[in-house]
Coordinates of C-alpha atoms in Angstrom, one line a residue:
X1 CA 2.5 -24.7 -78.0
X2 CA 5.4 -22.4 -76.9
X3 CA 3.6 -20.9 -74.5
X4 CA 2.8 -24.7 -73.0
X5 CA 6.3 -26.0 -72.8
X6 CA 7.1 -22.1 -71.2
X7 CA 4.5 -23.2 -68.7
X8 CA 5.8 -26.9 -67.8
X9 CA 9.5 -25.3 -67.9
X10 CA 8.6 -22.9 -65.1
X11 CA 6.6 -25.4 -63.1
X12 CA 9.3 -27.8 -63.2
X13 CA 11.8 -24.7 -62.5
X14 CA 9.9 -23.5 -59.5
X15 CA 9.6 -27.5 -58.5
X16 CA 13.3 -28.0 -58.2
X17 CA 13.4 -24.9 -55.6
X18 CA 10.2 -23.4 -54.8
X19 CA 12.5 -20.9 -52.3
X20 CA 15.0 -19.0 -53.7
X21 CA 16.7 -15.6 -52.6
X22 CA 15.5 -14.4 -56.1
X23 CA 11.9 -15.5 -55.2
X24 CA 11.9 -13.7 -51.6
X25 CA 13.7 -10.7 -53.0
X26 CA 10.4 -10.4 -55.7
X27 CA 8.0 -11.1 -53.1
X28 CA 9.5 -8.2 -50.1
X29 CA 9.1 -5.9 -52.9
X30 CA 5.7 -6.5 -54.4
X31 CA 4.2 -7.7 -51.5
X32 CA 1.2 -5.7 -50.5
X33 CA 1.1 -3.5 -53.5
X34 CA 4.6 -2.8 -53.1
X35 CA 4.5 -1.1 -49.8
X36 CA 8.1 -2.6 -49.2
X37 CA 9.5 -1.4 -52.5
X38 CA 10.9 1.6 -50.8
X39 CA 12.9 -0.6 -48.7
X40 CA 15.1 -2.4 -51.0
X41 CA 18.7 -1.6 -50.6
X42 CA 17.5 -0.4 -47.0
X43 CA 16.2 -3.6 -45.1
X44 CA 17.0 -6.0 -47.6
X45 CA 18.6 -6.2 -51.0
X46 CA 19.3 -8.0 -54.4
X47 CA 21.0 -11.2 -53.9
X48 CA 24.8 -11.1 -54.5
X49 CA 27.7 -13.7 -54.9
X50 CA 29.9 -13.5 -52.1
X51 CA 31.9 -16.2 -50.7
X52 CA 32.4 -18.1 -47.5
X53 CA 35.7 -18.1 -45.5
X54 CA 37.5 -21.3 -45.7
X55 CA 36.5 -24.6 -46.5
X56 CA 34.1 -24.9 -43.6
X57 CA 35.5 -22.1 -40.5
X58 CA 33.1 -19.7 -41.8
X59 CA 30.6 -21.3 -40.0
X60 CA 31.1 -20.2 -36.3
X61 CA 29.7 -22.0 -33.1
X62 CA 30.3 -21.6 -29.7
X63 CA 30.4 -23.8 -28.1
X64 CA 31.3 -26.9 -30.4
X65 CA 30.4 -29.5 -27.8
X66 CA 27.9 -32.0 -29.2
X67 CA 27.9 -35.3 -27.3
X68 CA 30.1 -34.0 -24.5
X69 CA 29.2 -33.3 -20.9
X70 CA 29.7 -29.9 -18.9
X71 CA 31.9 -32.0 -16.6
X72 CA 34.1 -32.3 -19.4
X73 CA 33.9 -28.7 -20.9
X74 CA 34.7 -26.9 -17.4
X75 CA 37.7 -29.8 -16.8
X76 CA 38.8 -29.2 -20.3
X77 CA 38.7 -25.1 -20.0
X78 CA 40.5 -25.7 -16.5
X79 CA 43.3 -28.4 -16.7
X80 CA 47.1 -27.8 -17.4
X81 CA 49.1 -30.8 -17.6
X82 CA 52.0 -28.4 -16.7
X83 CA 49.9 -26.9 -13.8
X84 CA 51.0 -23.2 -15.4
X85 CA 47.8 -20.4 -16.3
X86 CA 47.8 -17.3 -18.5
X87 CA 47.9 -14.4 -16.0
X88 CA 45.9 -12.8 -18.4
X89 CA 43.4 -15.1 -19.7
X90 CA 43.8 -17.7 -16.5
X91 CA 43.4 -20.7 -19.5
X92 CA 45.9 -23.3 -19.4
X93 CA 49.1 -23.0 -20.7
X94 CA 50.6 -26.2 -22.5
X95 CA 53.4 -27.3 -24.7
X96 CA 51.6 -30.0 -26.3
X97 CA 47.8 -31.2 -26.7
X98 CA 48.9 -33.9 -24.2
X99 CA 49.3 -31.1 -21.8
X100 CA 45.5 -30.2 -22.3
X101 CA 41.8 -31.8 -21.6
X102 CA 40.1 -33.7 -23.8
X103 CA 37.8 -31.2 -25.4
X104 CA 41.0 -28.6 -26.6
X105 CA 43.7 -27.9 -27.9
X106 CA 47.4 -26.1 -27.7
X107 CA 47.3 -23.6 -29.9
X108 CA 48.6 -20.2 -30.3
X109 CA 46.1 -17.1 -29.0
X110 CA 46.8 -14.5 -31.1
X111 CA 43.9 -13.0 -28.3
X112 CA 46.9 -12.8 -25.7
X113 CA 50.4 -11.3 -25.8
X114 CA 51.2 -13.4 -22.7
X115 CA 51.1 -16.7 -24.1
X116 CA 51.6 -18.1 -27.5
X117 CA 50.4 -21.5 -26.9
X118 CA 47.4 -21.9 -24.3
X119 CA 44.9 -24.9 -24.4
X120 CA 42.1 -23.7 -26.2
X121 CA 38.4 -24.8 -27.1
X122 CA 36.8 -24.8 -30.3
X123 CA 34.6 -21.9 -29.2
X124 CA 38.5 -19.6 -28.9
X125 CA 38.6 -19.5 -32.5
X126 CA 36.3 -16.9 -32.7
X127 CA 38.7 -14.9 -30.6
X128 CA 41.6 -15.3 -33.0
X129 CA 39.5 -14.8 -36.3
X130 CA 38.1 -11.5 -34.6
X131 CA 42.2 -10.7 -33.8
X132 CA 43.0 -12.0 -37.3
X133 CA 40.6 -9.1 -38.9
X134 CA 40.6 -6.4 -36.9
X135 CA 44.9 -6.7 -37.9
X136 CA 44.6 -7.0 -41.3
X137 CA 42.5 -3.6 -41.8
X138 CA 43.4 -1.2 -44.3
X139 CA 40.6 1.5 -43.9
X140 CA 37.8 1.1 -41.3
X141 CA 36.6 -1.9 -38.7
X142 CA 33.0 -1.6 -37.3
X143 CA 31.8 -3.3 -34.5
X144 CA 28.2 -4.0 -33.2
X145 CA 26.8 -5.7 -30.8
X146 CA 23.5 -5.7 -27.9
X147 CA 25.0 -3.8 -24.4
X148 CA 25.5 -6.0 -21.1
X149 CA 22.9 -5.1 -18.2
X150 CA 25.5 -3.2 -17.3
X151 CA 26.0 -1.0 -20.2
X152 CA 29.1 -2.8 -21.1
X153 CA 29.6 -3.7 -24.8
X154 CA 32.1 -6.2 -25.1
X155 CA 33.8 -7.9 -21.7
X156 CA 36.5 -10.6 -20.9
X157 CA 38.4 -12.2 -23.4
X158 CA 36.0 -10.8 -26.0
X159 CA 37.6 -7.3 -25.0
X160 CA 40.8 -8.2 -24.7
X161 CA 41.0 -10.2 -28.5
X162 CA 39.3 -6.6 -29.7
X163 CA 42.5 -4.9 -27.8
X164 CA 45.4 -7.1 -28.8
X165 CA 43.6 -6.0 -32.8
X166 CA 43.8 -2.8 -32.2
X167 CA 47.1 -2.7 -30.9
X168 CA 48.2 -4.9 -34.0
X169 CA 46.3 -2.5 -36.5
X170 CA 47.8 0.8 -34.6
X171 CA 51.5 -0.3 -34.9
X172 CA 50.6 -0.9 -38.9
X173 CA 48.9 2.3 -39.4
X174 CA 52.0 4.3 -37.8
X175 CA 53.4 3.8 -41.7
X176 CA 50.3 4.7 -43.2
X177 CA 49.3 8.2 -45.2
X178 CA 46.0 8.1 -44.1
X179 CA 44.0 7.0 -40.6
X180 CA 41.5 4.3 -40.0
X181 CA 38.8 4.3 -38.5
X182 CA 37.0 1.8 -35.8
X183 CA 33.6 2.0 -34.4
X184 CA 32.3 0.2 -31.8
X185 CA 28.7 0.5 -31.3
X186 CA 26.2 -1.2 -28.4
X187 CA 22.6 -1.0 -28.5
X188 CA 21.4 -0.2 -24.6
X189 CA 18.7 -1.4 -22.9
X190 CA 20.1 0.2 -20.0
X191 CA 21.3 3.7 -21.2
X192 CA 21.8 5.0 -17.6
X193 CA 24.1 2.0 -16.8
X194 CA 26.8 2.7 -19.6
X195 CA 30.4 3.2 -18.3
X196 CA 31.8 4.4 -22.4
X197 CA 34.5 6.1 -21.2
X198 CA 36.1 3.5 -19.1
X199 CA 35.5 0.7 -22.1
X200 CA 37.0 3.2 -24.6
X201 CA 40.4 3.0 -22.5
X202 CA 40.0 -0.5 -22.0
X203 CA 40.2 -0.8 -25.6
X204 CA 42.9 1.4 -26.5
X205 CA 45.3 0.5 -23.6
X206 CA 48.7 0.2 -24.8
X207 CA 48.7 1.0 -28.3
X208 CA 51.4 2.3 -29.7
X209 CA 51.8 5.9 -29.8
X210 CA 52.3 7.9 -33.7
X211 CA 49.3 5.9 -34.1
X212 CA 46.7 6.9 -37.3
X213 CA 43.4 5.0 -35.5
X214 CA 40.2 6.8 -34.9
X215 CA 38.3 5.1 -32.3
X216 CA 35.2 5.6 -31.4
X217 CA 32.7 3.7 -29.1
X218 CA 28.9 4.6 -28.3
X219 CA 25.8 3.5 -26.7
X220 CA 22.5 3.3 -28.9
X221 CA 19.1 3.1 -27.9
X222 CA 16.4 4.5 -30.8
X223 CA 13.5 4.0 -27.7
X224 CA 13.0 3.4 -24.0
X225 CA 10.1 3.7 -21.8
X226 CA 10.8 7.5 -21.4
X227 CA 10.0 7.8 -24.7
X228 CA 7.9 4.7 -25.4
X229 CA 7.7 4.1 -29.0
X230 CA 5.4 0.8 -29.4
X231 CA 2.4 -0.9 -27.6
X232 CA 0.6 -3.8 -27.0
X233 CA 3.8 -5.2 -24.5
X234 CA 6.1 -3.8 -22.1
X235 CA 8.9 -5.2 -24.3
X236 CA 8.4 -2.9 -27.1
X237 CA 9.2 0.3 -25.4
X238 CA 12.7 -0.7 -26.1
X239 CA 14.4 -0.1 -29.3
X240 CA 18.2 -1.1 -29.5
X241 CA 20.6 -2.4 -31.8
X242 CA 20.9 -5.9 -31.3
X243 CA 23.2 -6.8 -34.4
X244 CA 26.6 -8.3 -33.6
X245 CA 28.7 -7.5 -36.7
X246 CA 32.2 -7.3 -37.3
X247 CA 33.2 -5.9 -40.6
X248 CA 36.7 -4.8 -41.6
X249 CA 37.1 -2.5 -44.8
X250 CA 33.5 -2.9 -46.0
X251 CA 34.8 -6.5 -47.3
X252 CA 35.3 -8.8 -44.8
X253 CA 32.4 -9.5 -42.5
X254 CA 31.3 -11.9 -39.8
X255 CA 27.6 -11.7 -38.3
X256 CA 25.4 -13.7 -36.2
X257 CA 23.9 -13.9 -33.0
X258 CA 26.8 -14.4 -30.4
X259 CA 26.9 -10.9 -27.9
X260 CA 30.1 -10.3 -27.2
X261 CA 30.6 -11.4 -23.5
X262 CA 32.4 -13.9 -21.9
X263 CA 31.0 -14.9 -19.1
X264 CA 27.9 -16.2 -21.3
X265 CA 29.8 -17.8 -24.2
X266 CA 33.4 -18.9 -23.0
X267 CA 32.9 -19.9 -19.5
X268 CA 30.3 -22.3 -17.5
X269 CA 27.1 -23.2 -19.3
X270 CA 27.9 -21.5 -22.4
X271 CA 25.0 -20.3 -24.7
X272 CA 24.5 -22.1 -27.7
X273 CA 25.0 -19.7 -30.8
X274 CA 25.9 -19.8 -34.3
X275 CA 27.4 -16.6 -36.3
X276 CA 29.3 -16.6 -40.5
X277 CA 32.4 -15.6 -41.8
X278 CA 32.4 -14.0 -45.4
X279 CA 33.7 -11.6 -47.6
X280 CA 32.1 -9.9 -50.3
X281 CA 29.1 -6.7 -51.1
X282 CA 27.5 -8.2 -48.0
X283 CA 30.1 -6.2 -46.1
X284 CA 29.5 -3.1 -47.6
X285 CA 25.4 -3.3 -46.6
X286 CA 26.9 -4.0 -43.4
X287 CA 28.7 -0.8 -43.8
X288 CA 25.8 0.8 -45.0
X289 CA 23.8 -0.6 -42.1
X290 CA 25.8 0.4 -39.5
X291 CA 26.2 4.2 -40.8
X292 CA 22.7 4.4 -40.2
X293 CA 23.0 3.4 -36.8
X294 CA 25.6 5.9 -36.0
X295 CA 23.7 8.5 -37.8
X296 CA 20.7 8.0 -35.0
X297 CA 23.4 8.2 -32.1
X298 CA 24.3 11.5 -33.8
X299 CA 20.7 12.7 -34.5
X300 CA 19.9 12.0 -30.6
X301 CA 22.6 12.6 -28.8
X302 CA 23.1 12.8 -25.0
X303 CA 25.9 12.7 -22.7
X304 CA 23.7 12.1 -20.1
X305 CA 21.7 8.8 -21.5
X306 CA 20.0 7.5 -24.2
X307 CA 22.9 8.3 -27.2
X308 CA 26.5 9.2 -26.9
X309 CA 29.8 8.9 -27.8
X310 CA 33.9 9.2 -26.9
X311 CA 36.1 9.0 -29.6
X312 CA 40.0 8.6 -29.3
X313 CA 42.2 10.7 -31.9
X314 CA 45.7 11.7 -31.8
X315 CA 46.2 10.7 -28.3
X316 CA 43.2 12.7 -27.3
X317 CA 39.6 11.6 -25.9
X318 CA 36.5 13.6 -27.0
X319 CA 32.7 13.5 -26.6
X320 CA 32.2 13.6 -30.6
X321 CA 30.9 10.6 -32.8
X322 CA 32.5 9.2 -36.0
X323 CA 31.3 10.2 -39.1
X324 CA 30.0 7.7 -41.6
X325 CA 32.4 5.4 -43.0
X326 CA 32.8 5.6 -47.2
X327 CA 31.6 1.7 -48.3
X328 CA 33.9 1.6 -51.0
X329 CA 35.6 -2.3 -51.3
X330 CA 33.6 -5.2 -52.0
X331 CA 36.1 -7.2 -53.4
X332 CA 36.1 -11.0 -53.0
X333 CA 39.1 -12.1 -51.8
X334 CA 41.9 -14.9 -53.3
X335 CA 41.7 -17.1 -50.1
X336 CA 40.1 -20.4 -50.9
X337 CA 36.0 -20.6 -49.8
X338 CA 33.1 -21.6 -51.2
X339 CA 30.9 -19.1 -53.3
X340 CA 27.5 -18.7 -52.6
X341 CA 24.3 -16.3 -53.4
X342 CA 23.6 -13.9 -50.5
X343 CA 21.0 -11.6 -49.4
X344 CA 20.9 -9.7 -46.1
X345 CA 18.1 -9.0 -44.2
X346 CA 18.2 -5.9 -42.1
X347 CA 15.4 -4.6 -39.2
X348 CA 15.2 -1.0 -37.9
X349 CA 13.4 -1.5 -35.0
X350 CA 11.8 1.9 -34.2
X351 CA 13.2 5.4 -34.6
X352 CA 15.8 5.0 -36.7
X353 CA 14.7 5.0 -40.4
X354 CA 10.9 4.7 -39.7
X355 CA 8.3 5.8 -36.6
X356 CA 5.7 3.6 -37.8
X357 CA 7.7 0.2 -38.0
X358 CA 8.1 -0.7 -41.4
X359 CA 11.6 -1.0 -41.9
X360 CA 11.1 -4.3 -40.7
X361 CA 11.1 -6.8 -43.0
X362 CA 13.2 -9.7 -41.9
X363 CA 9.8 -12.0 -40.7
X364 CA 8.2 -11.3 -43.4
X365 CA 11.2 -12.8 -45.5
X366 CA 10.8 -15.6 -42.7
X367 CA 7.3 -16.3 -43.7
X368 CA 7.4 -16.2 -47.2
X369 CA 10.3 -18.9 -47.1
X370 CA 8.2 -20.8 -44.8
X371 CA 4.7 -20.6 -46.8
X372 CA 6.7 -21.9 -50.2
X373 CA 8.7 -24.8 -48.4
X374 CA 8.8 -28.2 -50.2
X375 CA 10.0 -30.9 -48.0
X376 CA 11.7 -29.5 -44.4
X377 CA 11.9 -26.2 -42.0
X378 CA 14.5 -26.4 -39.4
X379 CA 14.3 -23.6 -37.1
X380 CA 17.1 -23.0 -33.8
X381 CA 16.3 -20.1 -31.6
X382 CA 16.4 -18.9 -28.2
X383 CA 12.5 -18.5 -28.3
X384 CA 9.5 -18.8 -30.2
X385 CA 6.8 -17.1 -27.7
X386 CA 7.2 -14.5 -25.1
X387 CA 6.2 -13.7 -21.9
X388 CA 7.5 -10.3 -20.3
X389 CA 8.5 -11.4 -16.3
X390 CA 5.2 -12.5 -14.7
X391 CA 2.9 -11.2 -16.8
X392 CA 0.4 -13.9 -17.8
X393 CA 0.1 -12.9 -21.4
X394 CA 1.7 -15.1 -24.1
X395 CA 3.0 -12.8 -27.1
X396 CA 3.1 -14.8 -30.2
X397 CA 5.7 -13.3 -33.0
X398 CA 5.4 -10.2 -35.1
X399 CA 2.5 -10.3 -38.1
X400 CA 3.0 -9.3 -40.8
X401 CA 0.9 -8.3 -44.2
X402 CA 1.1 -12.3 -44.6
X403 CA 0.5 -13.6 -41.4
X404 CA 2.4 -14.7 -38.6
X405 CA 5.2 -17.5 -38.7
X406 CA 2.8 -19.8 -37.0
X407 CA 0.4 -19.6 -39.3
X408 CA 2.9 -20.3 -41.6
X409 CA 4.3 -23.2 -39.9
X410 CA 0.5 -24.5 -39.7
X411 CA 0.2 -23.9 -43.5
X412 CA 3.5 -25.6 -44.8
X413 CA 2.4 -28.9 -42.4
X414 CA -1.2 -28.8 -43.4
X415 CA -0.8 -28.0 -47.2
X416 CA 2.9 -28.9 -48.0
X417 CA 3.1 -31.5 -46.4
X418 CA 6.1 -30.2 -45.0
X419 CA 8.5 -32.0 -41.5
X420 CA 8.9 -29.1 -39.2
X421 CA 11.6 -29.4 -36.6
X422 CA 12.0 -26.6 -33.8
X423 CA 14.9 -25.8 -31.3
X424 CA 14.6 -23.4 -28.6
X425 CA 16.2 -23.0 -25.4
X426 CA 15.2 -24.6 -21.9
X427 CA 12.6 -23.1 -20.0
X428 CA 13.0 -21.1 -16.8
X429 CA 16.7 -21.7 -16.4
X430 CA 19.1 -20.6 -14.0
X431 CA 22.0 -19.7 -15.7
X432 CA 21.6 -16.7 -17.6
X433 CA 17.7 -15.4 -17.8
X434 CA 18.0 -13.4 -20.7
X435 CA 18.7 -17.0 -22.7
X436 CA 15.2 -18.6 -21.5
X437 CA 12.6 -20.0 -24.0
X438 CA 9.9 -17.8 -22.0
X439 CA 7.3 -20.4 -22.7
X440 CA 7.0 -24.3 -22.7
X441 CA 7.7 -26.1 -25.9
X442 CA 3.7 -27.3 -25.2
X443 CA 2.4 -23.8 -25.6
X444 CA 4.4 -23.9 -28.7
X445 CA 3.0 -27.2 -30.0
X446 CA -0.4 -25.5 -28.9
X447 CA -0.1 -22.1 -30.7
X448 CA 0.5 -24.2 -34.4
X449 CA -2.1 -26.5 -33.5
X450 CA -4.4 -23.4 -32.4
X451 CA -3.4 -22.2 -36.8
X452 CA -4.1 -25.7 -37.8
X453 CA -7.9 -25.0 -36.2
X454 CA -8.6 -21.5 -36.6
X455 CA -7.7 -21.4 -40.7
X456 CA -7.5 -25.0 -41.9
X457 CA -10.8 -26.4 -41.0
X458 CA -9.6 -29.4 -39.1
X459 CA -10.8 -31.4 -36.0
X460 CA -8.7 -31.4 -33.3
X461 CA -8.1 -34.9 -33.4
X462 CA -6.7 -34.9 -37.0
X463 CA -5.0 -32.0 -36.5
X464 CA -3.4 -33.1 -33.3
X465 CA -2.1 -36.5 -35.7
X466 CA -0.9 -34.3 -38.4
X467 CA 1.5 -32.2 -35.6
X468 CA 2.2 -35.7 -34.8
X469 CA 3.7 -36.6 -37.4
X470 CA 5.2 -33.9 -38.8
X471 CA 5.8 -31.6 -35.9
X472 CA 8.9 -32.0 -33.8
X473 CA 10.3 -30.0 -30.6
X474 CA 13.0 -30.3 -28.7
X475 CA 15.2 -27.7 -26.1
X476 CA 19.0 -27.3 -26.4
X477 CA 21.1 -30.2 -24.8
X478 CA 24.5 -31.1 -25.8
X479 CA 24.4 -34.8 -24.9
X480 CA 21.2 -35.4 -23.8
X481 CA 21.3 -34.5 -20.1
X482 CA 18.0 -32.8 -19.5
X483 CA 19.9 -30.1 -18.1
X484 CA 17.5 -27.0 -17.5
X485 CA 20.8 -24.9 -17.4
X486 CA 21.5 -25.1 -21.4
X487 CA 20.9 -22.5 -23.1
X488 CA 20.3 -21.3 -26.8
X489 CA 20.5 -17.9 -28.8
X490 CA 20.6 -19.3 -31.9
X491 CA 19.0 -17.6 -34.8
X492 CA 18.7 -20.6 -37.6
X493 CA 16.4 -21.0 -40.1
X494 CA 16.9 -23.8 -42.4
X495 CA 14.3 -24.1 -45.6
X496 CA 14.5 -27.5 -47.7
X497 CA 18.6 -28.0 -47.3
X498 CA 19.5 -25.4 -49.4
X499 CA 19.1 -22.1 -48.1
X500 CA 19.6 -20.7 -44.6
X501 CA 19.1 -17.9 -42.9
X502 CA 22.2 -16.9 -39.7
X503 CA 22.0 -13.5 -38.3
X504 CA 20.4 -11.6 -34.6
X505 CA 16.7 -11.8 -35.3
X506 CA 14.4 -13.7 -32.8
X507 CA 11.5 -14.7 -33.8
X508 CA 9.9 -14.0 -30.7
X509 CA 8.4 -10.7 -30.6
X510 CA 10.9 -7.4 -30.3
X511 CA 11.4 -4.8 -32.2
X512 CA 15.4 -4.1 -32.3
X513 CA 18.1 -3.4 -34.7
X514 CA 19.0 -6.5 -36.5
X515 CA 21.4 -7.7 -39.7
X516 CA 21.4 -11.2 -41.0
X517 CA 22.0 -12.9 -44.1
X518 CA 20.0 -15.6 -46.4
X519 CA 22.1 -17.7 -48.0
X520 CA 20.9 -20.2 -51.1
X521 CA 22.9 -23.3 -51.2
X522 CA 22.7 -27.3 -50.7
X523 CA 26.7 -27.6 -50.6
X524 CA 27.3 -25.0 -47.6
X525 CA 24.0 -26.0 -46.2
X526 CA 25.1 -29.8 -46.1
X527 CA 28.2 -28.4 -44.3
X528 CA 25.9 -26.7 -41.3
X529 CA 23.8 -29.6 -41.2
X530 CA 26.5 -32.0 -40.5
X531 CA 28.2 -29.6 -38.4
X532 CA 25.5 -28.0 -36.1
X533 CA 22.2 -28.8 -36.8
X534 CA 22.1 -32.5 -37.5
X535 CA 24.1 -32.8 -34.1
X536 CA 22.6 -30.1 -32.4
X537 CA 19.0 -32.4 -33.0
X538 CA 20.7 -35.3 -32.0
X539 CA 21.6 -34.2 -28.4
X540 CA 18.4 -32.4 -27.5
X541 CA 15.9 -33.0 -25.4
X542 CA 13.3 -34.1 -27.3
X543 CA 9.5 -32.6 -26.7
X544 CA 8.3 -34.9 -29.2
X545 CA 9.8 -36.7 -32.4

């Protein structure tokens, strides 16, 4: 008998949420025979409470322009009712929101020393929350993000917000008994391109001297085809870091998917893109993450390509590297924000921790959330598929010991019963070409609907009803426009509205550095569906519904 109402109380426990971090965390490290065991506390980790910042800024997007036309973005980024512009920044200067477009605001940009009140855009804030943090450090700031084409880590106002903290941090640290450090690290797909030395100053210019800062910057790349390191597509013989983290003190962190430049995020046709704000152990994995990176900089290093370093120190530039930083506060802090269970997802690419590509387990996290799902899968990203340039091969996403996601997606439709709602980004646009979907949002339909065939035993008719009905596709719009310039580099996953996953992994096939987190809860994931994704579905263009 005890053993009975055991059983019903499990079954009705695992019916209430049949995904939990708890649940993923068990199956990434039995999975297989526990070939993953090895990588807990490496690519992914125990769930832990940590809590969100603020009521509902910790979730970031850029930009916030649901319902609203380009027209108006670009008029509202341009117009000064006082006809006066930052010299720095060239945004509008105002005295009141009167003085500014519809779409922003005047408010102070702690990004700018010029100008304490400029009209600003929702999409800004991220500027002055990176300003904000970078300030307020006591020990250490890291810094991560994926390398222009040009080799450039951070540019425009991106840069300068990362400047003006710096130069807010170095006046603070001229009273402290100790220095801090900064790293600044950009994964390079272009490691003959990168200009460090010039970003380095660009970064330090005009701090204040008697300073206690160690700043260092570097390029990363664990692969490139000189040293291919993967087959089966041209895109694989390039490994880079492709995280975009900023964590101060090993406490307070914000990750996502937004790179770090502004041409693509805070000026015409901005990318879509979602990143978090919170404080807590996640930090300190990111810590712990970005050590190893370094580590691989240091273990390959080249002045002349691939790895290397400058590092500012007592007024002095040098070719070394920083050392690792000491992960040693995960406090959570007394600011107000919601507390929620957390577990980060990390990838390794190839060459850093492993050769053979198993430090990799962030699909296979992906998959396992999808296979269990109850009643809905949301999923927002720049791509599903790939296709390298012209090549006529179709790439369908990494497999793992558990299939691919698509078979996943097939099974959660066909045996679930599960609505399945997909986001990428437009096809063959002209605006930025590393933010296109690759592939047509029918060869996406087509690839499921190949699963529902291949492993489900269905005619095509009856499987063609089921994606029918419980399929939907759509490409990024913000109001509906059918505008082939939108983009998306979103990386969402949403499970049964209550747990989420916001970090830098694509689900189309690569093999790069990557952090995210999975967070399990129906209040914070309420807040991100009426902010983002209920909105974001709204004002796409819609493939089929």
């Amino acid at each position: 008998m005890k053993s009975f109402l055991l059983s019903i109380f499990i079954l009705i426990s695992t019916y209430i949420n049949a995904v939990t971090l708890d649940s993923i965390y068990q199956f990434l490290k039995t999975t297989d025979n526990g070939a993953y065991a090895k990588y807990d506390n490496i690519t992914y980790q125990v769930p832990s409470l940590n809590q969100l910042s603020g009521e509902s800024s910790w979730l970031i997007q850029t930009p916030e322009l649901w319902g609203h036309s380009i027209a108006e973005y670009n008029y509202s980024l341009t117009h000064s009712g006082i006809n006066q512009f930052d010299p720095q920044t060239n945004l509008p200067m105002c005295n009141s929101d009167a003085d500014c477009g519809s779409l922003s605001h005047c408010q102070s940009a702690y990004f700018t020393t010029n100008s304490s009140h400029l009209c600003l855009l929702p999409e800004h804030q991220i500027l002055n929350q990176i300003v904000a943090n970078i300030s307020n450090a006591n020990y250490s700031v890291d810094i991560t993000t994926l390398s222009n084409s040009k080799g450039i880590i951070t540019t425009g106002l991106f840069t300068m917000a990362i400047n003006q903290g710096l130069k807010n941090l170095a006046q603070r640290t001229i009273n402290f008994n100790h220095s801090v450090t900064v790293r600044v690290l950009g994964g390079s797909g272009n490691p003959v391109f990168t200009s460090l030395l010039t970003y380095l100053h660009s970064l330090i210019q005009g701090i204040p001297s008697n300073n206690k800062l160690v700043v260092s910057v570097a390029s990363m790349t664990s692969c490139f085809f000189s040293k291919p390191c993967a087959n089966g597509s041209p895109k694989l013989d390039v490994s880079a870091n492709h995280s975009k983290i900023v964590d101060v003190d090993s406490n307070q962190l914000i990750e996502g998917g937004e790179n770090m430049w502004s041409n693509d995020y805070l000026e015409s046709y901005p990318a879509n893109d979602v990143s978090i704000s919170l404080t807590g152990p996640v930090a300190t994995t990111a810590t712990i993450f970005v050590n190893n990176l370094w580590n691989n900089v240091r273990n390959n290093y080249s002045i002349l390509g691939y790895n290397h370093c400058y590092t500012y120190s007592n007024g002095n530039i040098s070719t070394t590297c920083a050392g690792d930083i000491n992960p040693n506060n995960n406090s959570i802090s007394n600011e107000s924000g919601m507390m929620v269970q957390v577990m980060p997802l990390m990838n390794y690419g190839i060459g850093v921790i492993s050769k053979d590509n198993n430090a990799n387990q962030s699909m296979l996290a992906f998959v396992d959330a999808i296979y269990n799902a109850e009643s809905s899968i949301k999923i927002s990203q720049q791509a599903i598929l790939y296709k390298f340039l012209m090549f006529p091969t179709v790439f369908y996403p990494l497999d793992t010991t558990d299939g691919n996601i698509l078979q996943a997606l097939a099974y959660a439709i066909h045996v679930n019963n599960v609505d399945v709602s997909i986001i990428t980004s437009q096809l063959k646009s002209d605006n930025v070409i590393a933010y296109n979907s690759f592939s047509s949002l029918q060869n996406v339909h087509d690839a499921i609907l190949d699963q529902l065939l291949l492993y489900h035993n269905e005619t095509y008719f009856s499987a063609q009803q089921e994606l029918t009905q419980k399929l939907h596709l759509a490409s990024i719009d913000f109001n509906n426009s059918n505008d082939s310039k939108m983009n998306s580099h979103n990386k969402l996953l949403i499970v049964d509205n209550h747990l989420f996953y916001i970090g830098s992994y694509n689900i189309y096939l690569t093999y790069l550095q990557e952090f995210g987190v999975l967070v399990d809860s129906e209040e914070a994931t309420t807040i991100l569906n009426d902010n983002l994704w209920n909105p974001m579905w709204n004002n796409a263009d819609k493939f089929s519904e």
